[in-house]
Structure formats: structure tokens, C-alpha cells
Short mmCIF file of C-alpha atoms in Angstrom, two decimals:
data_model
loop_
_atom_site.label_atom_id
_atom_site.label_comp_id
_atom_site.label_asym_id
_atom_site.label_seq_id
_atom_site.Cartn_x
_atom_site.Cartn_y
_atom_site.Cartn_z
CA MET A 1 -119.33 125.00 -4.54
CA GLN A 2 -117.66 121.62 -4.97
CA LEU A 3 -119.43 120.35 -1.85
CA VAL A 4 -122.80 121.57 -3.11
CA HIS A 5 -122.16 119.94 -6.49
CA ALA A 6 -121.21 116.67 -4.80
CA ILE A 7 -124.40 116.66 -2.70
CA VAL A 8 -126.57 117.46 -5.72
CA SER A 9 -124.90 114.66 -7.70
CA LEU A 10 -125.46 112.23 -4.84
CA LEU A 11 -129.14 113.18 -4.60
CA THR A 12 -129.81 113.04 -8.33
CA ASN A 13 -127.59 110.10 -9.35
CA THR A 14 -126.94 108.11 -6.19
CA LEU A 15 -125.55 104.90 -7.67
CA GLY A 16 -123.46 106.59 -10.36
CA THR A 17 -121.95 109.06 -7.92
CA LEU A 18 -121.26 106.41 -5.30
CA THR A 19 -119.66 104.16 -7.93
CA ALA A 20 -117.40 106.99 -9.09
CA TRP A 21 -116.41 107.81 -5.51
CA THR A 22 -115.64 104.16 -4.80
CA GLN A 23 -113.33 103.98 -7.79
CA ALA A 24 -111.67 107.30 -6.99
CA TYR A 25 -111.21 107.02 -3.22
CA GLY A 26 -110.86 103.29 -2.61
CA ALA A 27 -111.15 102.36 1.07
CA TRP A 28 -111.82 105.99 1.98
CA ILE A 29 -115.35 105.49 0.65
CA TYR A 30 -116.26 103.90 3.99
CA GLY A 31 -115.25 107.10 5.76
CA ILE A 32 -117.30 109.17 3.31
CA LEU A 33 -120.36 106.98 3.90
CA PHE A 34 -119.80 107.21 7.66
CA LEU A 35 -119.74 111.01 7.48
CA ILE A 36 -122.88 111.28 5.32
CA ILE A 37 -124.96 108.92 7.44
CA PHE A 38 -123.70 110.52 10.65
CA CYS A 39 -124.70 114.00 9.44
CA GLU A 40 -128.08 112.83 8.12
CA THR A 41 -128.85 111.27 11.50
CA GLY A 42 -126.92 113.38 13.98
CA LEU A 43 -127.41 116.97 12.83
CA VAL A 44 -130.87 118.53 12.68
CA VAL A 45 -129.66 120.93 9.97
CA THR A 46 -128.99 118.17 7.38
CA PRO A 47 -132.20 116.13 7.04
CA PHE A 48 -131.97 116.52 3.24
CA LEU A 49 -129.00 114.15 2.92
CA PRO A 50 -129.80 110.74 1.38
CA GLY A 51 -130.37 107.85 3.75
CA ASP A 52 -132.44 104.97 2.38
CA SER A 53 -131.34 105.46 -1.23
CA LEU A 54 -127.67 105.78 -0.24
CA LEU A 55 -127.70 102.54 1.75
CA PHE A 56 -129.54 100.74 -1.04
CA ALA A 57 -126.94 101.94 -3.58
CA ALA A 58 -124.13 100.91 -1.25
CA GLY A 59 -125.77 97.51 -0.94
CA VAL A 60 -125.82 97.19 -4.73
CA LEU A 61 -122.07 97.88 -4.83
CA ALA A 62 -121.53 95.39 -2.01
CA GLY A 63 -123.45 92.79 -4.00
CA ALA A 64 -121.15 93.49 -6.96
CA ALA A 65 -118.08 93.01 -4.70
CA SER A 66 -117.08 96.67 -5.01
CA LEU A 67 -117.59 97.09 -1.26
CA ASN A 68 -117.15 94.65 1.60
CA PRO A 69 -120.69 94.08 2.97
CA TRP A 70 -119.53 93.44 6.55
CA ILE A 71 -117.29 96.50 6.73
CA LEU A 72 -120.07 98.50 5.08
CA TRP A 73 -122.66 97.31 7.60
CA GLY A 74 -120.43 98.03 10.59
CA CYS A 75 -119.41 101.43 9.27
CA VAL A 76 -122.96 102.59 8.55
CA PHE A 77 -124.38 101.10 11.76
CA GLY A 78 -121.72 102.89 13.82
CA ALA A 79 -122.35 106.19 12.02
CA ALA A 80 -126.11 106.04 12.50
CA LEU A 81 -125.89 104.98 16.14
CA LEU A 82 -123.32 107.66 16.95
CA GLY A 83 -125.41 110.25 15.10
CA ASP A 84 -128.51 109.29 17.09
CA ASN A 85 -126.71 109.74 20.39
CA VAL A 86 -125.05 113.03 19.43
CA ASN A 87 -128.44 114.35 18.32
CA TYR A 88 -130.03 113.16 21.56
CA THR A 89 -127.31 114.86 23.62
CA ILE A 90 -127.72 118.13 21.73
CA GLY A 91 -131.48 118.01 22.27
CA ARG A 92 -131.13 117.21 25.95
CA SER A 93 -128.53 119.91 26.59
CA PHE A 94 -129.53 122.74 24.25
CA GLY A 95 -132.82 121.71 22.64
CA HIS A 96 -135.22 124.17 24.26
CA GLY A 97 -132.86 127.09 23.64
CA ILE A 98 -132.39 126.11 19.97
CA ILE A 99 -136.14 125.79 19.36
CA GLU A 100 -137.03 129.02 21.15
CA SER A 101 -134.29 131.03 19.44
CA GLY A 102 -135.64 130.23 15.96
CA ARG A 103 -132.16 130.73 14.52
CA ILE A 104 -132.34 127.65 12.33
CA SER A 105 -136.08 127.79 11.65
CA ALA A 106 -135.37 127.48 7.92
CA VAL A 107 -134.34 123.87 8.56
CA MET A 108 -136.00 123.08 11.88
CA LYS A 109 -139.46 123.94 10.63
CA PRO A 110 -142.32 124.04 13.15
CA GLU A 111 -144.26 121.45 11.16
CA TYR A 112 -141.34 119.00 11.38
CA ILE A 113 -141.16 119.46 15.14
CA ALA A 114 -144.93 119.12 15.49
CA ARG A 115 -144.95 116.00 13.33
CA THR A 116 -142.21 114.39 15.40
CA GLN A 117 -143.91 115.32 18.67
CA ALA A 118 -147.16 113.79 17.40
CA PHE A 119 -145.19 110.67 16.46
CA PHE A 120 -143.92 110.41 20.04
CA VAL A 121 -147.42 110.88 21.45
CA LYS A 122 -148.83 108.17 19.22
CA HIS A 123 -146.04 105.58 19.48
CA GLY A 124 -144.32 106.42 22.77
CA GLY A 125 -140.96 104.72 23.25
CA LYS A 126 -141.34 102.84 19.97
CA THR A 127 -140.85 106.13 18.12
CA VAL A 128 -137.04 105.89 18.23
CA VAL A 129 -137.25 102.47 16.53
CA LEU A 130 -139.97 103.35 14.01
CA ALA A 131 -138.52 106.78 13.17
CA ARG A 132 -135.53 105.06 11.53
CA PHE A 133 -137.77 104.23 8.57
CA PHE A 134 -139.19 107.76 8.13
CA PRO A 135 -137.10 110.42 6.35
CA ILE A 136 -136.85 113.72 8.25
CA ILE A 137 -138.53 112.20 11.32
CA ARG A 138 -135.45 110.01 11.89
CA THR A 139 -133.37 113.20 11.97
CA TYR A 140 -135.62 114.96 14.47
CA ALA A 141 -136.69 112.04 16.69
CA PRO A 142 -133.38 111.73 18.62
CA PHE A 143 -133.31 115.49 19.12
CA MET A 144 -136.88 115.56 20.44
CA ALA A 145 -136.18 112.53 22.64
CA GLY A 146 -133.42 114.58 24.22
CA VAL A 147 -135.65 117.64 24.55
CA GLY A 148 -138.26 115.47 26.28
CA ARG A 149 -135.52 114.00 28.53
CA MET A 150 -136.26 110.41 27.59
CA ARG A 151 -134.14 108.07 29.73
CA TRP A 152 -130.83 107.57 27.92
CA ILE A 153 -130.64 103.80 28.40
CA ARG A 154 -134.12 103.39 26.96
CA PHE A 155 -133.24 105.66 24.07
CA PHE A 156 -129.95 103.86 23.44
CA LEU A 157 -131.48 100.37 23.34
CA SER A 158 -134.26 101.57 21.03
CA SER A 159 -131.70 103.26 18.82
CA VAL A 160 -129.61 100.07 18.57
CA LEU A 161 -132.66 98.04 17.56
CA GLY A 162 -134.00 100.52 15.03
CA THR A 163 -130.59 101.24 13.52
CA ALA A 164 -129.73 97.56 13.11
CA ALA A 165 -133.07 96.85 11.42
CA TRP A 166 -132.82 99.87 9.09
CA VAL A 167 -129.22 99.25 8.02
CA THR A 168 -129.80 95.52 7.49
CA LEU A 169 -132.97 96.03 5.47
CA CYS A 170 -131.63 98.80 3.21
CA ILE A 171 -128.21 97.25 2.53
CA GLY A 172 -129.67 93.75 2.27
CA ALA A 173 -132.20 94.92 -0.31
CA GLY A 174 -129.39 96.40 -2.39
CA VAL A 175 -127.26 93.25 -2.14
CA PHE A 176 -130.05 90.88 -3.15
CA LEU A 177 -131.88 93.05 -5.67
CA GLY A 178 -128.90 94.81 -7.22
CA GLY A 179 -128.02 91.83 -9.39
CA ILE A 180 -131.41 91.84 -11.11
CA ALA A 181 -131.17 93.28 -14.61
CA PHE A 182 -134.40 95.26 -14.25
CA VAL A 183 -133.10 96.96 -11.09
CA GLN A 184 -129.80 97.85 -12.78
CA GLU A 185 -131.55 99.28 -15.84
CA HIS A 186 -134.13 101.25 -13.83
CA PHE A 187 -132.13 102.07 -10.73
CA GLU A 188 -133.24 105.70 -10.42
CA ILE A 189 -136.89 104.65 -10.70
CA ILE A 190 -136.34 102.04 -7.99
CA VAL A 191 -134.72 104.66 -5.74
CA ILE A 192 -137.62 107.06 -6.30
CA ALA A 193 -140.02 104.23 -5.44
CA ILE A 194 -138.08 103.52 -2.23
CA ILE A 195 -138.24 107.19 -1.26
CA LEU A 196 -141.95 107.40 -2.04
CA VAL A 197 -142.72 104.26 -0.07
CA SER A 198 -140.70 105.56 2.88
CA ILE A 199 -142.56 108.89 2.99
CA VAL A 200 -146.07 107.50 2.42
CA PRO A 201 -146.63 106.84 6.16
CA SER A 202 -145.60 110.43 6.94
CA VAL A 203 -148.01 111.80 4.32
CA VAL A 204 -150.85 109.62 5.60
CA HIS A 205 -150.14 110.66 9.17
CA ALA A 206 -150.07 114.36 8.20
CA TRP A 207 -153.34 113.99 6.26
CA ARG A 208 -155.06 112.31 9.18
CA SER A 209 -153.77 114.96 11.55
CA ARG A 210 -155.10 117.66 9.24
CA GLY A 211 -158.47 115.95 9.10
CA SER A 212 -158.66 115.56 12.86
CA SER A 213 -157.84 119.25 13.35
CA ALA A 214 -160.53 120.46 10.93
CA PRO A 215 -163.21 122.76 12.43
CA GLY A 216 -165.90 120.18 11.94
CA ALA A 217 -163.84 117.52 13.68
CA GLU A 218 -163.07 119.86 16.59
CA ALA A 219 -166.73 120.76 16.93
CA ALA A 220 -167.70 117.11 16.90
CA ALA A 221 -165.14 116.37 19.57
CA ALA A 222 -166.25 119.31 21.67
CA ASP A 223 -169.98 118.58 21.34
CA PRO A 224 -170.61 114.85 21.49
CA PRO A 225 -174.05 113.62 20.40
CA ALA A 226 -176.72 113.98 23.06
CA GLU A 227 -177.77 110.80 24.76
CA PRO A 228 -181.29 109.66 23.90
CA ARG A 229 -183.87 110.48 26.53
CA ALA A 230 -185.39 107.67 28.50
CA GLN A 231 -188.85 106.76 27.28
#
């Protein structure tokens, strides 16, 4: 129950909870952040853990000198990169069996898998980089890359690039914006805005996919307009 309470507190009051943990655990906070980011990225059963908002809050604390920004960056980057590669390995080794068994269908929902597969089809190898900025998809993309047996070296280099960009952007935003009075006074609203902005592309993509799969769209695709007859 304590673990559930801690997760709920982190999701509902990210900055306050992270501040309290920093004061209570000292340098161990880096290990806690490592574990959370690793699980959010490396385990397909924990896509609900905070990612963007947690890094932004950590950046705010780094800007206030409560955390060392360089240690923070290295810790989070290592956690996300390791999580990506563990997730890829699981997908490559056991992915088909996990999907077909349906044992964790409550978390690995078919729509999440379909959305990630569609992302791969649309963006190809760039998916591993772009997925870093999409909640849920960033949890499933490494797994699906493994299932699809994407070349590891290509996956690894894409993961390094995407992870570095994501960590730098999220922590950097917290460092530079955290000192603004408006951000401090309306932190939860800012976090909600960050989450909404991060999921907008996913919503738009899902809406377009729904539109393209409508009966009318399928009929139009199946029966193209007849060519005009020659006069």
C-alpha cells in the first residue's frame, strides 16, 4: 500500500513529492529517479509512471540547486537508455509469446500495440527517436522494435539520439523555467499542459487512423473514381 500511495502522490503532486523525497533521502534520490525512469521505459507493464512531468520537476529542483544537473542528466539518461535496451531484448526474445498469451492484456492493450505498429509503419526507423516524446508509445516502441527484429545497432543509435534529446529538453525546460514565479505558482497546471501537449500528436494520429478506417473511406479506397471516357 505504501508503494501505491507513493506512486499516486508522484502522479498527483509531482514537484511536492519529489521535493519531499529529495529532502528525506538525500543522494539516494538519484537512485529513485533512475528506478522510476527505467521502469517507465523498460517494462511494458508500467507505462503509467510519470516521464515528462517527472523530468521537468527534477529540472526545477536542479535549477534551485537541490539536485546536481549533471548527475541528474547522466542518471536519467542511463536509466532511459538501459530501459530501452532491456525492453528491446524482451521483445526480441519473448515478444510474440507475450502478445499471443494475452496474460498482461490489461496493460498491453491491443490498441496500444496497434498504435505503436502504425507509428513504425509511418515513421520507420525514426520511430525509436520520435517515440521518446510520446507517452505510452515510448514504452511500447522498444518492445515492438524487438518483436520486429530491428537491427540492434540501428535501434541502439536511435535510442541514444532520442533519449539524449528527450532528457535534455525536459530537464532543461525545468531548469530554465522553474525560476519563473508564474511557473512556481501554477506548477501543476504547467505539468498538465506538458502532458496534454505530449499526447496531442497521439490523439491526432488516432483520430486520423479512425477516419481512414471508416466504411466510407474504405469504400472510396476500394472503388476509385472511374476515369472519364474519351470523347
